[in-house]
Each structure stands twice: as structure tokens, then as C-alpha cells.
Amino acid sequence: MSKRLRSSEVCADCSGPDPSWASVNRGTFICDECCSVHRSLGRHISQVRHLKHTPWPPTLLQMVETLYNNGANSIWEHSLLDPASIMSGRRKANPQDKVHPNKAEFIRAKYQMLAFVHRLPCRDDDSVTAKDLSKQLHSSVRTGNLETCLRLLSLGAQANFFHPEKGNTPLHVASKAGQILQAELLAVYGADPGTQDSSGKTPVDYARQGGHHELAERLVEIQYELTDRLAFYLCGRRPDHKNGQHFIIPQMADSSLDLSELAKAAKKKLQSLSNHLFEELAMDVYDEVDRRETDAVWLATQNHSTLVTETTVVPFLPVNPEYSSTRNQGRQKLARFNAHEFATLVIDILSDAKRRQQGSPLSGSKDNVELILKTISNQHSVESQDNDQPDYDSVASDEDTDLEATASKANRQKSLDSDLSDGPVTVQEFMEVKNALVASEAKIQQLMKASRLEKQNSTPESDYDNTPNDTDPDDTGSGRKGRQRSMVWQGDGSVPDTAEPHTAPSPVLPSTEDVIRKTEQITKNIQELLRAAQENKHDSYIPCSERIHVAVTEMAALFPKKPKSDTVRTSLRLLTSSAYRLQSECKKTLPGEPGPPTDIQLVTQQVIQCAYDIAKAAKQLVTITTKENNN
């Protein structure tokens, strides 16, 4: 972090001390609590990065610091600076306010509704206003005044505006002038470094001609930001663009997947997408990578009692109103992919991005992007499935994901050739059917209590209706069970089932204090594990996982063997099964283990996912017991 970032700086939204996160596109620093609200709004509203634990391109961090230090926050709080606003009772949040509803309502008004931004006088033709603003932006980027350009962008200036008289874009102008921080800001707002001007030159060309070599190299990085981020997520390396290497295609440790007919089918469908649909899918996967990585940082940086506060992780990508409901639902379902499945999709996208850049794309097809997601997601699935396609539920709704309801939906056929951009979704809930069947198969193979498992498998995957109001509507623990169950267990541990067959259901729950104490112990051990992952101390995985397993076992022992509440049973099952799965994943780091060579990056991603599920299950149990004991 830059030396200019001082401990005296405060959160832009509530004025709390020592903000540890940045909103990149807003040019502000924010605290943990406010950050949790920013994340729930989505990256189209606020792009957050941790100031210490997220890798930063140096000039990007310098750009955000410059904006913050030069009062960028006043752009978003313009009308609040008017003395009249104090008289009317309008004020910003303060550190003592509750996250919900106080801070959350203020932050939504500030960034989502732009309620405090300076408004231009109304004109009959909005397009003329936008054009005028864009021309001002085109002129301003040749200077170093970042906050002026941010103000213009906040009012509607277009970062990719093509000046009809000048024949170029603002990024061409900034590059020619060597304004690297302006280039960073324009790129954050969507400026394309590959755009050609009327002479056929790109911003990279102008930076090189002007001797601005650092800027030229950074523009190339920005041009490949999407594929670079995907590659780094899987293997921790970025291409060497200086030497002409623009893509890294990681290899899966399990080479047998390459021979899968399902994998081949998925790649073929991916290749047949139009460039427009492929770009949409790639951007959605980029957003999901950002969500997963930020969740991992979030969990690793919170204090031990965070799980019982109002702040939380984001269980799936928030809705972007600029996208169709079809695309929003497909984006949210990406959270169901386990690390292996998601890595398969990322690798296929990287491979096809490289192919499309180097040659002509294949002929277009109307294959639904969701079919690609479904195919990749179910490479480990049983073979006997037909092509019946279910209806699409409303956004983020998973109430009907038990096996019978999902199978019933799957029997209602729809056409496969629906276009993702606008038409109805045709394939979505198919994944739940496949996951449920795989879950049955895996459990029957690995557990002896077949009769109990069939009953367990009929439990709805979602507990949203039974979840207390202060938890997430799609709580990550329960929302991920379909994905978690689809994994074939590694190692010899089976899912613990503490309930005896003839035990009567018990409504008695442990004290809230006992549950919180055990949760804090679990969280402390998870933080230790995540620190080991961040520092690449892979030999620490097994002892950390054993301590987590002990803490989880102790917490589970607080509850009756057969809880009366379905929500408690489901949360306990997620807690204990995730702890066993965590041990199994960590054992893969042992040298000399049988099977293909270990892909440590994939193992680490699985470890983070398991830790994430354990933490969320623990939080569910805290909120449930708190509510029940207070009644």
C-alpha cells in the first residue's frame, strides 16, 4: 500500500476509522461494515478491493488514492454538503449506526440511486447532454485532474465516446498525453484499449509513440484483464505480455476429464456461441471469480465474532438490472459450481478466448449458455439423463429444489434453441436434478445407512423459508448444498450421522452463549487455515483441518442427536459434512498420495470453499439458536 494511505483516513460512508477496503470505481475508502453493503449491490454499482490483502496494479491503487485524497467523495455526497440538507434532516451514516437498515439505506441512496449527486439542469434531449458531457471528458483527460473526470463520468459521460470531429476516444487522448491515472479511471468505466481511432491506431500505439512505456504496458494488461484474472485465479500466474505471451491455459490435474464426452460437448457448444454471447458468459464468470476471491479475503480478515454480526459474505452475484432476467439467473447459478467444476468452465473459456483471438470463430449458434453451464457442471454425473428441460424460476428463488419438485419441473419440455439474450430460459433447474441424483449415488456408495440417506436426500436444498430474517435470503450454506453433494468424496471418512434411527425428535437447543463460544473457536481455526492458504503454507492444511474438525465436532455435540427443526438438522449436516470434506481435501497435499499429481491451486480453492461452508453453517446455527432462545 502507498505511504500516502494514512491511519487517520476515515470511511467515506460512515466516517469510521481505518478503512480497509476501497471502492475502485467510486474513488473512496470504506470500512468492513460499509463494504458488506457495497458487495451486496454488485460490481456494476461498486467494485471493492481490500487495501492490503488483494493484489493491486500499482497505478490502479494510486488512482484510487488520488481520487480519495482530492475529495472524490464529495461527488457522491454533493447535496449533503449544502447547509440546507442539515436543516431538512438529511445526513450521512455514522460509525455507531446499525448496518441494517441505517448504513445500508444510506449507501444504496448514495451509490445506487445517486440521490446526492449534483444534477444538471433538465433538457429536452438527454442524448445531447450525454454528448456534451462526453466531449468535456474527452478534453479533460489530457490533464491530471482525476476528480473532474470522475464527476463527468458520474453524470453520464461515456468512457468509450468516439469524438466525431477528433476521430478518437478519451483513452486515445489520455494515452497520447501520458496520463496513466486517467487511463486507469477510464478503463474502470469500460474504456477499451483496443479501440482504433480514425487512423487505425489504438491507445497502446499512442502511448508507445510518446515514449510512455509504463502506460503502454499497463494498457496491454488492461486489454487482457479478463483472461489474466481467470488464469491467476486457477494457477496464481499471469502471462508475460512484454514477451508476447498473452494467455495461460492451466491444465486440470485429472486428465481423464479431457476424454469425457460431456466435456467435449460443452467445449463444442462454447465454441459455437456468437462472440457477443461468449463475451457475456466470460464477463459473468469474471464477476463470479471476483466474488469468490473477495469472499475468501473477507473471511480471512474478519475478527472472531464477525459471524454473529450483521455483516456477511455475498452468496451469489447480485442482480444487475441492466441484464435480462435470464442472464441474471444464469449468473447466480455459477455459485453452485464446486471448485473443480468451476475450474473446468474457466479453462474452457480461456482456451476459447485464445482461439477466437487467433482465428475466426466458428459459425454462430443459438445454443443456450445455460446448457454449457449445465454440461460442465455435471461431468461427474450419472449417465442416464434425458434432454428434458425445466422452466426457469424467478431470480434467486430456490424453494423447489428438492428431488421430486425438480424432477417434476424437468419433465416439462422446452426447446433448447432459445437465445440467451432475451428469450425464456430453458435449462436452468436441470442442474438440481442431476445434482440430486449424483448425491444419491455417492451417498449410497459411501454410507451404509441407505434408508436414512434416502430420507435425507429428500430434504429441500433450500431453507430460506425457515431462516431467520437477519440471515441472507439465499444463505450460502444451504444454497451450496446441491453443488457440495455432487462431489465424490476423497478419502475414507464418511459423512457423520449422529442421529440414531429410533431417537425421538428433540426441540431443545443449546444456549446461545455456548454456540457463540464454539463458533468463535471454529472461526479462529478457519482464519489460521486461510492465512496458511494465503502464505502458501500447504503443509499446515492438515493440522489446521484437524483442529477445525475437533471444533466442529464439539459444536455439533451441543445439539440434540435428532433436532426437531429441519433448519437445525440441515445446518448441522452442512457443518459436519463440510468439516469431513475439508479433511479429505487437505489430505491431497500429502506427498506420495495415489492418483494423478495434485493441482495445489485447485486443492486450495476447494479448501477455501469448505472453510466458507463451515463458517456459514456455524453462523446459521448461531442465528437460529439466538432466535429460538429469545422467544
XYZ file of C-alpha atoms in Angstrom:
631
model
C 0.000 0.000 0.000
C 1.153 3.540 -0.727
C 2.717 5.532 2.077
C 0.065 8.155 1.451
C -2.578 5.866 2.896
C -2.579 7.047 6.492
C -4.215 5.535 9.546
C -6.075 8.825 10.058
C -8.209 8.267 6.963
C -11.870 7.506 7.508
C -14.622 5.539 5.809
C -16.264 7.587 3.061
C -19.735 6.363 4.006
C -19.858 6.390 7.828
C -16.611 8.211 8.813
C -15.423 5.178 10.778
C -11.642 4.998 11.390
C -9.065 2.995 9.433
C -10.992 1.885 6.324
C -9.538 -1.340 4.958
C -11.419 -1.582 1.634
C -11.632 0.578 -1.469
C -14.466 1.138 -3.904
C -12.412 1.392 -7.081
C -14.976 2.957 -9.406
C -16.164 5.422 -6.733
C -12.707 6.536 -5.644
C -13.384 6.007 -1.946
C -12.081 4.037 1.043
C -14.652 2.186 3.139
C -14.813 0.169 6.350
C -15.729 -3.511 6.726
C -19.366 -2.877 7.594
C -19.973 -0.488 4.710
C -18.075 -2.810 2.386
C -20.524 -5.608 3.152
C -23.299 -3.379 1.804
C -21.266 -2.356 -1.258
C -20.733 -6.020 -2.130
C -24.433 -6.773 -1.870
C -25.110 -4.078 -4.502
C -22.941 -5.758 -7.152
C -19.864 -4.785 -9.146
C -21.954 -2.663 -11.544
C -22.514 -0.335 -8.556
C -19.271 -0.709 -6.597
C -16.061 -2.620 -7.326
C -14.428 -3.372 -3.978
C -10.872 -4.452 -3.228
C -9.128 -4.969 0.092
C -6.335 -2.442 0.522
C -3.823 -4.962 1.917
C -4.944 -8.475 1.036
C -5.918 -8.027 -2.619
C -3.241 -7.754 -5.346
C -3.222 -4.246 -6.824
C -1.686 -2.937 -10.033
C 0.318 -0.029 -8.532
C -1.149 2.660 -10.761
C -4.716 1.489 -10.081
C -4.193 1.893 -6.333
C -2.533 5.255 -6.969
C -5.575 6.325 -8.981
C -7.988 5.449 -6.147
C -5.768 7.143 -3.546
C -5.564 10.288 -5.663
C -9.332 10.433 -6.040
C -9.890 9.857 -2.319
C -7.321 12.434 -1.250
C -8.756 15.018 -3.657
C -12.279 14.742 -2.338
C -13.928 12.329 -4.749
C -16.426 11.503 -2.016
C -17.936 14.967 -2.376
C -19.108 13.926 -5.857
C -21.376 11.271 -4.348
C -22.429 13.450 -1.376
C -22.745 16.806 -3.157
C -26.169 17.819 -1.856
C -25.329 16.679 1.692
C -22.667 19.389 1.824
C -25.403 22.009 1.425
C -26.302 23.511 4.842
C -29.955 23.213 3.847
C -29.673 19.428 3.875
C -28.834 19.513 7.581
C -31.895 21.632 8.230
C -34.056 19.121 6.363
C -32.762 16.255 8.490
C -30.764 14.566 5.729
C -27.447 13.264 6.982
C -24.884 10.612 6.188
C -24.387 7.468 8.235
C -22.122 7.446 11.279
C -19.953 4.648 12.756
C -22.477 3.881 15.518
C -25.359 3.281 13.116
C -26.524 -0.267 12.541
C -25.563 -1.820 9.231
C -29.211 -2.673 8.586
C -31.149 -0.602 7.932
C -29.211 2.625 8.620
C -25.920 2.239 6.766
C -27.418 0.046 4.061
C -30.159 2.552 3.219
C -27.712 5.443 3.098
C -25.223 3.572 0.885
C -27.962 2.474 -1.531
C -29.232 6.037 -1.786
C -25.703 7.357 -2.280
C -24.411 4.973 -4.944
C -27.373 3.092 -6.386
C -29.921 5.908 -6.539
C -27.284 8.675 -6.845
C -29.555 10.671 -4.553
C -26.904 13.215 -3.525
C -25.069 13.737 -6.828
C -25.198 17.215 -8.381
C -27.954 17.267 -11.004
C -27.645 19.114 -14.299
C -30.495 21.374 -15.408
C -33.129 19.329 -17.244
C -33.005 19.437 -21.032
C -35.389 18.058 -23.582
C -32.799 15.903 -25.303
C -30.846 13.741 -22.839
C -28.603 12.425 -25.615
C -27.323 15.937 -26.299
C -26.462 16.316 -22.627
C -24.596 12.988 -22.595
C -22.767 14.012 -25.760
C -21.768 17.346 -24.257
C -20.519 15.639 -21.085
C -18.559 13.129 -23.145
C -16.922 15.922 -25.116
C -15.917 17.597 -21.854
C -14.464 14.284 -20.689
C -12.612 13.941 -23.994
C -10.975 17.298 -23.344
C -10.350 16.850 -19.595
C -8.387 13.601 -19.704
C -5.334 15.317 -21.158
C -4.864 16.932 -17.707
C -4.178 15.293 -14.360
C -7.462 16.393 -12.783
C -8.982 12.994 -11.973
C -11.879 14.200 -9.848
C -13.192 16.373 -12.699
C -13.288 13.336 -14.982
C -14.921 11.199 -12.299
C -17.581 13.891 -11.847
C -18.278 13.879 -15.603
C -18.465 10.076 -15.635
C -20.862 10.160 -12.665
C -23.143 12.486 -14.625
C -23.267 10.209 -17.655
C -20.187 10.909 -19.792
C -19.228 7.841 -21.840
C -15.709 6.427 -21.395
C -15.771 4.963 -24.936
C -17.172 8.104 -26.567
C -15.905 8.460 -30.152
C -15.450 12.159 -30.895
C -16.907 12.784 -34.378
C -14.611 15.729 -35.157
C -11.435 14.480 -33.446
C -11.874 10.896 -34.632
C -10.756 9.249 -31.391
C -11.800 8.358 -27.834
C -10.862 9.834 -24.430
C -8.453 6.926 -23.890
C -6.578 7.880 -27.073
C -6.232 11.415 -25.706
C -5.083 10.304 -22.247
C -2.570 7.857 -23.746
C -1.098 10.458 -26.082
C -0.696 12.816 -23.097
C 0.858 10.093 -20.934
C -1.892 10.391 -18.295
C -1.662 6.919 -16.799
C -4.062 7.581 -13.901
C -6.671 8.977 -16.283
C -6.247 5.822 -18.361
C -6.845 3.732 -15.232
C -10.028 5.647 -14.431
C -11.348 5.386 -17.995
C -10.628 1.645 -18.034
C -12.532 1.162 -14.771
C -15.509 2.771 -16.502
C -15.208 0.460 -19.500
C -12.831 2.179 -21.913
C -11.395 -0.307 -24.429
C -7.596 -0.118 -25.014
C -8.070 -1.963 -28.308
C -10.314 0.676 -29.906
C -8.942 2.159 -33.116
C -9.162 5.843 -33.993
C -9.909 7.208 -37.458
C -6.265 6.494 -38.397
C -6.456 2.877 -37.274
C -4.293 3.434 -34.178
C -5.035 2.211 -30.660
C -4.285 3.944 -27.334
C -1.393 1.477 -26.928
C 0.103 2.789 -30.179
C -0.047 6.402 -28.973
C 1.476 5.545 -25.599
C 4.407 3.823 -27.303
C 4.890 6.653 -29.797
C 5.011 9.148 -26.931
C 7.597 7.127 -25.036
C 5.141 6.344 -22.235
C 6.311 2.764 -21.873
C 4.802 2.073 -18.442
C 1.443 3.286 -19.704
C 1.722 1.186 -22.879
C 2.471 -1.958 -20.862
C -0.379 -1.224 -18.466
C -2.827 -0.716 -21.350
C -1.901 -4.145 -22.713
C -2.544 -5.632 -19.274
C -5.926 -3.908 -19.151
C -6.733 -5.273 -22.597
C -6.218 -8.812 -21.286
C -7.561 -8.169 -17.778
C -10.400 -10.677 -18.049
C -8.332 -13.645 -19.197
C -5.409 -12.677 -16.926
C -7.727 -12.658 -13.894
C -9.179 -16.061 -14.790
C -5.719 -17.600 -15.242
C -4.421 -16.092 -11.988
C -7.449 -17.461 -10.134
C -6.544 -21.011 -11.155
C -2.760 -21.089 -11.133
C -1.538 -17.918 -9.424
C 0.370 -16.744 -12.524
C -0.216 -14.101 -15.173
C 1.003 -14.137 -18.794
C 4.235 -12.355 -19.709
C 2.768 -9.768 -22.053
C 6.116 -7.991 -22.501
C 7.456 -11.086 -24.259
C 4.371 -11.724 -26.327
C 2.704 -14.304 -24.080
C -0.922 -13.218 -23.771
C -2.612 -16.364 -22.483
C -2.002 -19.028 -19.849
C -4.213 -22.101 -20.123
C -3.939 -24.091 -16.871
C -4.258 -27.872 -17.063
C -6.525 -29.948 -14.867
C -4.709 -32.487 -12.716
C -7.371 -35.062 -13.604
C -6.541 -35.623 -17.258
C -9.354 -38.136 -17.622
C -11.777 -35.224 -17.765
C -10.337 -34.310 -21.135
C -11.692 -37.587 -22.522
C -15.198 -37.046 -21.199
C -17.884 -36.872 -23.856
C -19.687 -34.326 -21.715
C -16.568 -32.161 -21.612
C -16.194 -32.384 -25.378
C -19.843 -31.470 -25.846
C -19.512 -28.479 -23.540
C -16.455 -27.189 -25.393
C -18.208 -27.621 -28.738
C -21.221 -25.626 -27.558
C -18.944 -22.943 -26.112
C -17.141 -22.649 -29.432
C -20.404 -22.298 -31.335
C -21.578 -19.280 -29.326
C -21.598 -15.939 -31.085
C -18.870 -13.548 -29.969
C -21.494 -11.470 -28.167
C -22.832 -14.374 -26.102
C -19.332 -15.684 -25.429
C -18.251 -12.273 -24.120
C -21.306 -12.130 -21.859
C -20.547 -15.562 -20.421
C -16.866 -14.686 -19.933
C -17.746 -11.444 -18.127
C -20.174 -13.286 -15.877
C -17.524 -15.860 -14.970
C -15.076 -12.981 -14.308
C -17.601 -11.490 -11.864
C -18.000 -14.876 -10.159
C -14.207 -15.175 -9.806
C -14.179 -11.737 -8.196
C -16.985 -12.767 -5.818
C -15.200 -15.967 -4.762
C -11.822 -14.310 -4.273
C -13.305 -11.400 -2.328
C -15.276 -13.817 -0.144
C -12.055 -15.612 0.713
C -10.372 -12.320 1.647
C -13.460 -11.298 3.598
C -13.489 -14.479 5.654
C -9.741 -14.306 6.290
C -9.774 -10.708 7.507
C -12.751 -10.676 9.874
C -12.391 -10.902 13.629
C -13.526 -13.955 15.554
C -17.003 -12.717 16.374
C -17.858 -11.459 12.887
C -20.082 -14.448 12.201
C -22.603 -13.150 14.694
C -22.702 -9.569 13.407
C -24.870 -8.021 10.725
C -22.172 -8.140 8.060
C -21.952 -11.151 5.838
C -20.490 -12.654 2.706
C -22.321 -12.481 -0.630
C -23.673 -15.934 -1.541
C -24.168 -15.292 -5.264
C -23.827 -12.494 -7.801
C -26.304 -9.666 -7.075
C -28.863 -8.760 -9.731
C -27.758 -6.285 -12.386
C -30.919 -4.538 -13.670
C -29.215 -3.807 -16.982
C -29.146 -7.543 -17.751
C -32.089 -9.736 -18.707
C -33.621 -11.921 -16.003
C -32.300 -14.906 -17.962
C -28.720 -13.703 -17.687
C -29.086 -12.691 -14.037
C -30.329 -16.152 -13.109
C -27.532 -17.834 -15.023
C -25.003 -15.621 -13.216
C -26.391 -16.556 -9.821
C -26.252 -20.281 -10.569
C -22.472 -20.023 -11.053
C -22.202 -20.013 -7.246
C -23.395 -23.637 -7.223
C -20.308 -24.885 -9.076
C -17.738 -26.542 -6.843
C -14.104 -25.604 -7.402
C -13.418 -28.439 -9.852
C -16.490 -27.739 -11.964
C -15.856 -24.006 -11.964
C -12.212 -24.541 -12.924
C -13.343 -26.641 -15.889
C -15.545 -23.810 -17.118
C -12.780 -21.219 -16.601
C -10.261 -23.331 -18.548
C -12.697 -23.806 -21.430
C -13.330 -20.054 -21.569
C -9.600 -19.295 -21.553
C -8.996 -21.816 -24.329
C -11.782 -20.455 -26.496
C -10.822 -16.821 -25.854
C -7.366 -17.635 -27.183
C -8.833 -19.447 -30.191
C -11.159 -16.569 -31.019
C -8.359 -14.027 -30.870
C -6.062 -16.072 -33.073
C -8.604 -17.168 -35.649
C -12.137 -16.803 -36.882
C -14.895 -18.007 -34.589
C -16.986 -20.969 -35.614
C -20.411 -20.415 -37.123
C -22.910 -18.913 -34.708
C -25.434 -20.982 -32.836
C -28.445 -20.319 -30.646
C -27.371 -22.903 -28.079
C -28.302 -21.666 -24.645
C -25.361 -20.633 -22.472
C -27.094 -22.390 -19.597
C -26.663 -25.690 -21.459
C -22.925 -25.118 -21.392
C -23.032 -24.404 -17.668
C -25.166 -27.476 -17.056
C -22.937 -29.728 -19.152
C -19.736 -28.651 -17.438
C -21.346 -28.762 -14.015
C -22.334 -32.376 -14.456
C -19.207 -34.036 -15.801
C -19.194 -36.259 -12.704
C -22.888 -37.087 -13.031
C -24.662 -40.359 -13.734
C -25.151 -41.078 -17.407
C -28.863 -41.905 -17.672
C -30.332 -38.426 -18.173
C -32.563 -37.229 -20.994
C -32.684 -33.772 -22.506
C -35.936 -32.619 -20.950
C -35.607 -29.008 -19.928
C -37.334 -27.313 -16.973
C -38.898 -23.911 -16.641
C -36.836 -21.140 -15.081
C -37.724 -19.965 -11.609
C -37.704 -16.312 -10.597
C -34.361 -14.710 -9.778
C -32.581 -16.212 -6.771
C -35.524 -18.478 -5.985
C -34.562 -21.983 -4.986
C -37.532 -23.071 -2.911
C -38.412 -26.002 -5.175
C -35.057 -27.747 -5.286
C -35.989 -30.991 -3.611
C -35.663 -34.024 -5.857
C -39.359 -34.594 -6.551
C -40.220 -30.976 -7.326
C -37.165 -30.557 -9.531
C -37.769 -33.790 -11.399
C -41.363 -32.732 -11.972
C -40.149 -29.467 -13.456
C -37.641 -31.277 -15.628
C -40.439 -33.262 -17.256
C -41.923 -30.110 -18.763
C -40.070 -29.883 -22.056
C -38.826 -26.680 -23.567
C -36.849 -26.016 -26.721
C -33.061 -25.968 -26.472
C -32.567 -23.302 -29.138
C -33.636 -20.305 -27.059
C -31.321 -17.292 -27.370
C -29.819 -16.278 -24.014
C -30.053 -12.570 -24.709
C -33.816 -12.188 -24.410
C -35.765 -15.441 -24.692
C -37.039 -17.642 -21.866
C -34.544 -19.784 -20.009
C -34.832 -23.436 -20.904
C -32.350 -25.448 -18.890
C -31.719 -23.956 -15.513
C -33.169 -26.312 -12.910
C -31.805 -29.357 -14.750
C -28.653 -28.978 -12.649
C -30.602 -29.624 -9.477
C -31.982 -32.900 -10.857
C -28.514 -34.094 -11.818
C -27.015 -32.979 -8.513
C -29.727 -34.739 -6.534
C -29.216 -37.985 -8.448
C -25.443 -37.775 -8.062
C -25.899 -37.095 -4.374
C -27.988 -40.249 -4.025
C -25.451 -42.302 -5.947
C -22.450 -41.040 -3.984
C -24.092 -41.443 -0.626
C -25.331 -44.956 -1.348
C -21.812 -45.950 -2.346
C -20.143 -44.415 0.651
C -22.595 -44.784 3.513
C -24.168 -47.893 4.910
C -27.408 -46.392 6.189
C -29.247 -46.405 2.879
C -32.721 -45.956 4.307
C -31.722 -42.866 6.255
C -29.894 -41.397 3.291
C -32.927 -41.606 1.048
C -34.877 -39.635 3.608
C -32.003 -37.165 3.983
C -31.816 -36.741 0.231
C -35.474 -35.718 0.051
C -34.879 -32.723 2.335
C -35.195 -29.480 0.334
C -31.818 -27.983 -0.507
C -33.024 -24.540 0.483
C -34.012 -23.474 3.955
C -34.834 -19.918 3.056
C -38.411 -20.046 4.339
C -37.205 -21.295 7.718
C -34.250 -18.971 8.012
C -34.413 -16.065 10.486
C -34.853 -12.649 8.905
C -31.378 -11.468 9.812
C -29.697 -14.086 7.647
C -29.171 -13.960 3.906
C -32.245 -14.799 1.812
C -30.112 -17.298 -0.074
C -27.838 -18.332 2.761
C -24.654 -19.664 1.297
C -24.522 -22.753 3.416
C -27.828 -24.144 2.232
C -27.584 -22.627 -1.221
C -24.424 -24.560 -1.925
C -25.531 -27.975 -0.802
C -26.563 -29.166 -4.231
C -23.107 -28.365 -5.509
C -21.381 -29.760 -2.464
C -23.205 -33.083 -2.622
C -22.286 -33.615 -6.261
C -18.670 -34.141 -5.294
C -17.354 -37.678 -4.974
C -15.657 -37.889 -1.602
C -11.931 -38.432 -1.486
C -10.582 -40.359 1.467
C -12.215 -42.854 3.760
C -14.237 -40.621 6.066
C -17.983 -40.783 5.692
C -20.500 -38.087 6.483
C -21.244 -38.307 10.193
C -24.826 -39.020 11.083
C -25.211 -38.543 14.804
C -28.934 -39.266 14.976
C -29.901 -42.784 15.939
C -32.752 -44.280 13.861
C -35.252 -44.532 16.731
C -34.362 -41.339 18.612
C -37.349 -39.071 19.168
C -37.014 -35.545 17.726
C -35.961 -33.014 20.359
C -36.927 -29.316 20.338
C -34.289 -28.485 22.968
C -31.425 -26.290 21.710
C -28.166 -25.340 23.464
C -27.656 -21.905 24.966
C -26.755 -19.097 22.607
C -23.605 -18.368 24.620
C -22.301 -21.938 24.179
C -22.965 -21.867 20.435
C -21.270 -18.483 20.033
C -18.239 -19.669 22.008
C -17.837 -22.750 19.797
C -18.432 -20.670 16.669
C -15.635 -18.303 17.627
C -13.295 -21.262 18.103
C -14.236 -22.591 14.666
C -13.730 -19.145 13.132
C -10.322 -18.749 14.765
C -9.200 -22.078 13.304
C -10.606 -21.187 9.881
C -8.667 -17.925 9.904
C -5.494 -19.855 10.675
C -6.183 -22.138 7.730
C -6.884 -19.243 5.358
C -3.697 -17.488 6.440
C -1.816 -20.681 5.586
C -3.505 -20.669 2.174
C -2.580 -17.020 1.566
C 1.036 -17.691 2.536
C 1.212 -20.939 0.515
C 1.959 -22.968 3.670
C 0.344 -26.103 2.295
C 1.918 -28.351 4.944
C -0.252 -26.530 7.509
C -3.500 -27.576 5.840
C -3.840 -30.953 7.575
C -3.195 -29.823 11.180
C -5.490 -26.828 10.620
C -8.235 -29.036 9.218
C -7.913 -31.393 12.189
C -8.360 -28.529 14.645
C -11.388 -27.329 12.690
C -12.814 -30.855 12.726
C -12.413 -31.088 16.508
C -14.097 -27.701 16.998
C -16.940 -28.662 14.657
C -17.445 -31.979 16.469
C -17.601 -30.168 19.806
C -20.140 -27.703 18.444
C -22.302 -30.438 16.911
C -22.267 -32.274 20.251
C -24.057 -29.304 21.856
C -27.188 -30.083 19.849
C -29.611 -32.978 20.366
C -28.929 -36.095 18.319
C -32.161 -35.605 16.416
C -33.191 -31.934 16.383
C -36.836 -31.250 15.740
C -36.107 -28.279 13.474
C -35.406 -29.074 9.810
C -33.265 -25.936 9.612
C -31.081 -27.050 12.515
C -30.686 -30.536 11.027
C -29.740 -29.097 7.650
C -27.239 -26.643 9.143
C -25.647 -29.356 11.302
C -25.396 -31.651 8.306
C -23.677 -28.925 6.269
C -21.349 -28.108 9.182
C -20.170 -31.663 9.815
C -20.045 -32.838 6.212
C -18.037 -29.763 5.194
C -15.548 -30.463 8.001
C -15.095 -34.033 6.770
C -14.750 -32.856 3.191
C -12.192 -30.270 4.307
C -10.059 -33.011 5.883
C -10.347 -35.040 2.693
C -9.203 -32.122 0.528
C -6.302 -31.287 2.846
C -5.051 -34.889 2.706
C -4.410 -34.382 -1.006
C -1.399 -32.225 -0.076
C 0.421 -35.237 1.408
C 3.365 -36.380 -0.743
C 3.060 -39.776 -2.348
C -0.722 -39.842 -2.408
C -2.103 -42.236 -5.066
C -3.713 -40.863 -8.209
C -2.725 -38.067 -10.594
C -0.357 -35.285 -9.472
C -2.005 -32.843 -7.078
C -3.018 -29.474 -8.522
C -2.353 -27.430 -5.400
C -4.256 -24.410 -6.714
C -7.414 -26.443 -7.196
C -6.958 -28.050 -3.782
C -6.583 -24.609 -2.220
C -9.767 -23.399 -3.888
C -11.609 -26.460 -2.558
C -10.172 -25.852 0.911
C -11.417 -22.249 0.850
C -14.854 -23.381 -0.299
C -15.068 -25.933 2.521
C -13.983 -23.371 5.110
C -16.540 -20.963 3.690
C -19.341 -23.534 4.028
C -18.324 -24.383 7.616
C -18.352 -20.713 8.595
C -21.740 -20.105 7.031
C -23.246 -23.200 8.686
C -21.908 -22.042 12.054
C -23.453 -18.610 11.507
C -26.795 -20.239 10.661
C -26.733 -22.187 13.918
C -25.920 -19.045 15.901
C -28.798 -17.082 14.376
C -31.234 -19.988 14.797
C -30.397 -20.599 18.455
C -30.417 -16.874 19.194
C -33.901 -16.519 17.740
C -35.290 -19.665 19.399
C -33.818 -18.896 22.815
C -35.148 -15.347 22.755
C -38.695 -16.490 22.005
